[in-house]
PDB file of C-alpha atoms in Angstrom:
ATOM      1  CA  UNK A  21       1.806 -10.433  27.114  1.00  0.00           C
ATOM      2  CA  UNK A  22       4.384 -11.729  24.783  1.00  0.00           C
ATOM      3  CA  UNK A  23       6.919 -14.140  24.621  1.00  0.00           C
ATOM      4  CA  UNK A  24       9.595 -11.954  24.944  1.00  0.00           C
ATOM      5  CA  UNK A  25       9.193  -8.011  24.198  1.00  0.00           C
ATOM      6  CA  UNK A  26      10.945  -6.792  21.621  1.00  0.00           C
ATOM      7  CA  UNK A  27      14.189  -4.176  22.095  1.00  0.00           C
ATOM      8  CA  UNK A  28      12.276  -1.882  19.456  1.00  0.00           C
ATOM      9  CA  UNK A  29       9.368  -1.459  17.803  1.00  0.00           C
ATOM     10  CA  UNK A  30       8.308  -4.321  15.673  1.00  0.00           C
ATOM     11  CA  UNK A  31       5.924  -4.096  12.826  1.00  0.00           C
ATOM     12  CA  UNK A  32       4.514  -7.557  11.696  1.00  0.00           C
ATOM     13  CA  UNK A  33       2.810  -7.801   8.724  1.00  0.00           C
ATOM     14  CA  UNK A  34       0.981 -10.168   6.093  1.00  0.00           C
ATOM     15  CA  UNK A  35       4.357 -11.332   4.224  1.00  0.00           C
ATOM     16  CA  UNK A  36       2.241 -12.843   1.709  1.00  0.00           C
ATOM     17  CA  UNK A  37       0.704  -9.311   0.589  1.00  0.00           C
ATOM     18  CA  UNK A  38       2.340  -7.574  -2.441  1.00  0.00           C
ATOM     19  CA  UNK A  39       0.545  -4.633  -0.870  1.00  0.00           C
ATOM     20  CA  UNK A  40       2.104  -4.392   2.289  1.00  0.00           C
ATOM     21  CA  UNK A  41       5.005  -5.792   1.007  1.00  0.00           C
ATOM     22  CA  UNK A  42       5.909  -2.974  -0.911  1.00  0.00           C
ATOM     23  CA  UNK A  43       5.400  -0.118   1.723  1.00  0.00           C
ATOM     24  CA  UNK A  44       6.919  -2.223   4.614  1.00  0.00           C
ATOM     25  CA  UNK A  45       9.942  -1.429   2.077  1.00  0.00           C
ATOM     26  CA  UNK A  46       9.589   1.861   2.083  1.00  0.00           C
ATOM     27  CA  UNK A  47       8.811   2.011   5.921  1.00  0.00           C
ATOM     28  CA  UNK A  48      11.838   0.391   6.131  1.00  0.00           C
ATOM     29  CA  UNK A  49      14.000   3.049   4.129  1.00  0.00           C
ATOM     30  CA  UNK A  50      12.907   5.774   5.894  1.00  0.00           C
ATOM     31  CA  UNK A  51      12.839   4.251   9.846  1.00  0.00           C
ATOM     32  CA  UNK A  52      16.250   2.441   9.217  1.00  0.00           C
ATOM     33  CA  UNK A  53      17.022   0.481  12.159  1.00  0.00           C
ATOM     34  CA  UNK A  54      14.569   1.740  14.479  1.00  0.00           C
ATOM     35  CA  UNK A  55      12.450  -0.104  13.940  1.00  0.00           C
ATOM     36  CA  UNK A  56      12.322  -4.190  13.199  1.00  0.00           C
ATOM     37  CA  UNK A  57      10.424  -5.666  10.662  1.00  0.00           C
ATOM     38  CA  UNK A  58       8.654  -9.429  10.054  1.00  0.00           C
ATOM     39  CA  UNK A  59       5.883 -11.200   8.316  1.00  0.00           C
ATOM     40  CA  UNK A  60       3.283 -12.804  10.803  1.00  0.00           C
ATOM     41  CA  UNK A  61       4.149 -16.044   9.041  1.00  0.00           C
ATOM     42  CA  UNK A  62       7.976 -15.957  10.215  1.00  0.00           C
ATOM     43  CA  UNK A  63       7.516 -14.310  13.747  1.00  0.00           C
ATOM     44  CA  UNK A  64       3.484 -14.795  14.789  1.00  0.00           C
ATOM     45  CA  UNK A  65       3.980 -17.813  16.941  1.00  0.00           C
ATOM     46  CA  UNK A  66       6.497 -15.564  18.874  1.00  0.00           C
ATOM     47  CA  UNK A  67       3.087 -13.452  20.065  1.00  0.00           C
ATOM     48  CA  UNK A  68       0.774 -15.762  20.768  1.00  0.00           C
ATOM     49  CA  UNK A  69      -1.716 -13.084  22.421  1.00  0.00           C
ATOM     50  CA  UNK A  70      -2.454 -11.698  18.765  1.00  0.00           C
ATOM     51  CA  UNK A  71      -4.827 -14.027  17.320  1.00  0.00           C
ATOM     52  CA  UNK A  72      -3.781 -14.636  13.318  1.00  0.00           C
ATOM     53  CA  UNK A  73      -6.811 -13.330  12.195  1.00  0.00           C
ATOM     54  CA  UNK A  74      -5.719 -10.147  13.343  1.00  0.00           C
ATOM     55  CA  UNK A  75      -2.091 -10.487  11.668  1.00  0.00           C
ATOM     56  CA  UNK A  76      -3.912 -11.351   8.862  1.00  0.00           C
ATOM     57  CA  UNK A  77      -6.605  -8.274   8.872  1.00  0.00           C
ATOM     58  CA  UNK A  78      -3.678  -5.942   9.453  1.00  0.00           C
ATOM     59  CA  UNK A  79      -0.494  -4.527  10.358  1.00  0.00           C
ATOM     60  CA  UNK A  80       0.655  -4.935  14.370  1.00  0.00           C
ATOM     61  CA  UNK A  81       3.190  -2.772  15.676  1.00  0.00           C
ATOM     62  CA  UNK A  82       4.179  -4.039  19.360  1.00  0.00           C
ATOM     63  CA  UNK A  83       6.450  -1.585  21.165  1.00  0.00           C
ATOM     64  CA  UNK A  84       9.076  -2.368  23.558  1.00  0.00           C
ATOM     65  CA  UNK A  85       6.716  -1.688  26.389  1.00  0.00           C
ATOM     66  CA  UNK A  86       4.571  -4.467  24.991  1.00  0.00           C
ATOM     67  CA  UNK A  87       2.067  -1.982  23.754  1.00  0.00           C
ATOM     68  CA  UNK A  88       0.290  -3.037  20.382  1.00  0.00           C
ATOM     69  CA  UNK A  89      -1.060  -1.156  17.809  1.00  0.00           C
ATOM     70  CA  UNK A  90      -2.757  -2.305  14.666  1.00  0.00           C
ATOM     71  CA  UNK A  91      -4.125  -1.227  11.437  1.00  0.00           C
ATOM     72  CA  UNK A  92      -4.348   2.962  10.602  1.00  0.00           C
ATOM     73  CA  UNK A  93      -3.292   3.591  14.533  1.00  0.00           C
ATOM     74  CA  UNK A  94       0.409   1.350  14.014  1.00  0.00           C
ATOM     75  CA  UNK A  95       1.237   3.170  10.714  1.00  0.00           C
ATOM     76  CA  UNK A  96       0.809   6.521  12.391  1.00  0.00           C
ATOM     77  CA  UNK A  97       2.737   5.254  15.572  1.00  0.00           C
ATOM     78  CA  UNK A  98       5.237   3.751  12.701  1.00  0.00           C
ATOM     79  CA  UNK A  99       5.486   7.245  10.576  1.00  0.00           C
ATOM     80  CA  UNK A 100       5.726   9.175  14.430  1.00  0.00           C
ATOM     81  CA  UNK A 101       9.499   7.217  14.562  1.00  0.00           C
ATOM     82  CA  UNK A 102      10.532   9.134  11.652  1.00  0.00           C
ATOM     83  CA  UNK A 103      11.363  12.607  12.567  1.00  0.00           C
ATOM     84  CA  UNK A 104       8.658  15.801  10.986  1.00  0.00           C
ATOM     85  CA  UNK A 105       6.325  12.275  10.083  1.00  0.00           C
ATOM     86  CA  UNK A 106       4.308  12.607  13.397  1.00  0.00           C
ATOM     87  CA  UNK A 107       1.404  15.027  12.077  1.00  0.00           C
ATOM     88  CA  UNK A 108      -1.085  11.964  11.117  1.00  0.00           C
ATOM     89  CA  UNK A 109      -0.853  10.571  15.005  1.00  0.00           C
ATOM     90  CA  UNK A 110      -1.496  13.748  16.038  1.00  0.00           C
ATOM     91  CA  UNK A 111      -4.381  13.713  14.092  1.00  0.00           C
ATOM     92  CA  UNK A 112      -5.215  10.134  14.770  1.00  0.00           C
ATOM     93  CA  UNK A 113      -4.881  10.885  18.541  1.00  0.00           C
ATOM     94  CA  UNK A 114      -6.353  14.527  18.781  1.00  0.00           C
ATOM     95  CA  UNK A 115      -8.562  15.306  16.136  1.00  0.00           C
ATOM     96  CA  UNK A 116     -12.477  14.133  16.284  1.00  0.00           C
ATOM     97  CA  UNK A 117     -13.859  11.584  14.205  1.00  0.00           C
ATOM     98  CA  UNK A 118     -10.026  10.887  12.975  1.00  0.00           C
ATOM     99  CA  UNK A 119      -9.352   8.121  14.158  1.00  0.00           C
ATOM    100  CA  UNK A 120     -12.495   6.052  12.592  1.00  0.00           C
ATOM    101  CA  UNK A 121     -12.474   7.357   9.425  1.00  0.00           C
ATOM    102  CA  UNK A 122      -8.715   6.071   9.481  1.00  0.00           C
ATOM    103  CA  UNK A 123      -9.204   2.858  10.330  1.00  0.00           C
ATOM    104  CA  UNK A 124     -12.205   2.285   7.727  1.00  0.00           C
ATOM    105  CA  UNK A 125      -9.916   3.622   5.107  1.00  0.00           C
ATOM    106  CA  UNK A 126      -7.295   0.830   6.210  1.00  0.00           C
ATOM    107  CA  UNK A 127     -10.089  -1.490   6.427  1.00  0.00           C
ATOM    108  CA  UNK A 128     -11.038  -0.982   2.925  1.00  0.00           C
ATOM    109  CA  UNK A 129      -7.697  -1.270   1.660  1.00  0.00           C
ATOM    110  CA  UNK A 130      -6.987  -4.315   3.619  1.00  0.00           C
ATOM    111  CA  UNK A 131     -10.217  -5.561   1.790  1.00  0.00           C
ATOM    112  CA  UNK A 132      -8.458  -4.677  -1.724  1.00  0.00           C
ATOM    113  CA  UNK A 133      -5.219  -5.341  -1.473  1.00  0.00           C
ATOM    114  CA  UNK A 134      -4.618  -6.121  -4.915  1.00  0.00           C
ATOM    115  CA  UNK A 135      -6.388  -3.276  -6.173  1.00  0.00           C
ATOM    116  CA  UNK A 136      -4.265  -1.267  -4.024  1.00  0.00           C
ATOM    117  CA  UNK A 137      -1.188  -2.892  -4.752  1.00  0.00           C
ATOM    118  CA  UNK A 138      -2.161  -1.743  -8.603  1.00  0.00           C
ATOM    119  CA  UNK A 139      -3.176   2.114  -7.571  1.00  0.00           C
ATOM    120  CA  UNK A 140       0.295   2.464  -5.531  1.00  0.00           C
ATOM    121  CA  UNK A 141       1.974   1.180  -8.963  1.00  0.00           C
ATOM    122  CA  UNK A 142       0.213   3.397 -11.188  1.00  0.00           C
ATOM    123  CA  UNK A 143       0.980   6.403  -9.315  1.00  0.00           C
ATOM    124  CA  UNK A 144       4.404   5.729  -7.380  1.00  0.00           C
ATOM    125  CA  UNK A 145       5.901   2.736  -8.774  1.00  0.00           C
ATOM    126  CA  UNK A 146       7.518  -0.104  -7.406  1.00  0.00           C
ATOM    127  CA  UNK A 147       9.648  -0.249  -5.402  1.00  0.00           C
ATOM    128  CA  UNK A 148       8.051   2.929  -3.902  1.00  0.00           C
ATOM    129  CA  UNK A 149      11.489   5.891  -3.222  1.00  0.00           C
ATOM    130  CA  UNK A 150      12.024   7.673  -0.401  1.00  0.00           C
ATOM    131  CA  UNK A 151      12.506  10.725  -2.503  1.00  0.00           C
ATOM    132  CA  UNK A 152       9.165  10.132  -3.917  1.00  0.00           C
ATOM    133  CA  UNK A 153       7.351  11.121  -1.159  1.00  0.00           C
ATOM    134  CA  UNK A 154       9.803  14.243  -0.058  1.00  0.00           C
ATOM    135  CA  UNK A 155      11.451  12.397   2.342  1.00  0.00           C
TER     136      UNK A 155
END
């Protein structure tokens, strides 16, 4: 499916979103190096199977399987890495009517970034801590 698979998962992401910017950082804190990180700008022509309107509508998460996951379902797959962070894909995966409301909540964020980038601001700061969240 791809290029070459990846040794770990590998979120790609819309590098030119303040947005996801900012909680790819915080991903990033509390995954460490499980888990490898790029903007679809750097890495998309590497996965040439994921059209760049989907990069660009939301996060991908391709697993070392070759697996992909995008949007709501990838950040709950992402959180899952992080041990006692797995009770949203468990929801996602289990409970009914979940997973849909999930992904329309992504999709209207995705659809407001910058409004969102301004609500996670106001209420966490940035750069959004670890500790913040009870991590």
């Amino acid at each position: 499916m791809f290029d070459r698979p990846p040794d770990r998962p590998f979120l790609i992401f819309d590098g030119d979103c303040s947005f996801c910017r900012v909680w790819v950082e915080y991903w990033q804190q509390i995954t460490a190096d499980r888990v490898l990180y790029a903007p679809y700008q750097e890495v998309g022509d590497c996965f040439r199977d994921i059209p760049r309107q989907q990069f660009k509508a939301a996060v991908q998460l391709v697993l070392p399987d070759g697996k992909l996951f995008g949007g709501a379902h990838a950040v709950f797959r992402l959180l899952a890495l992080v041990p006692g962070k797995n009770s949203l894909l468990s929801l996602y995966e289990k409970a009914p009517g979940f997973a849909p409301i999930a992904e329309a909540v992504y999709a209207l964020i995705a659809r407001h970034r910058t409004f969102a980038y301004r609500v996670t601001k106001l209420l966490w700061g940035v750069p959004l801590e670890s500790e913040t969240f009870g991590h």
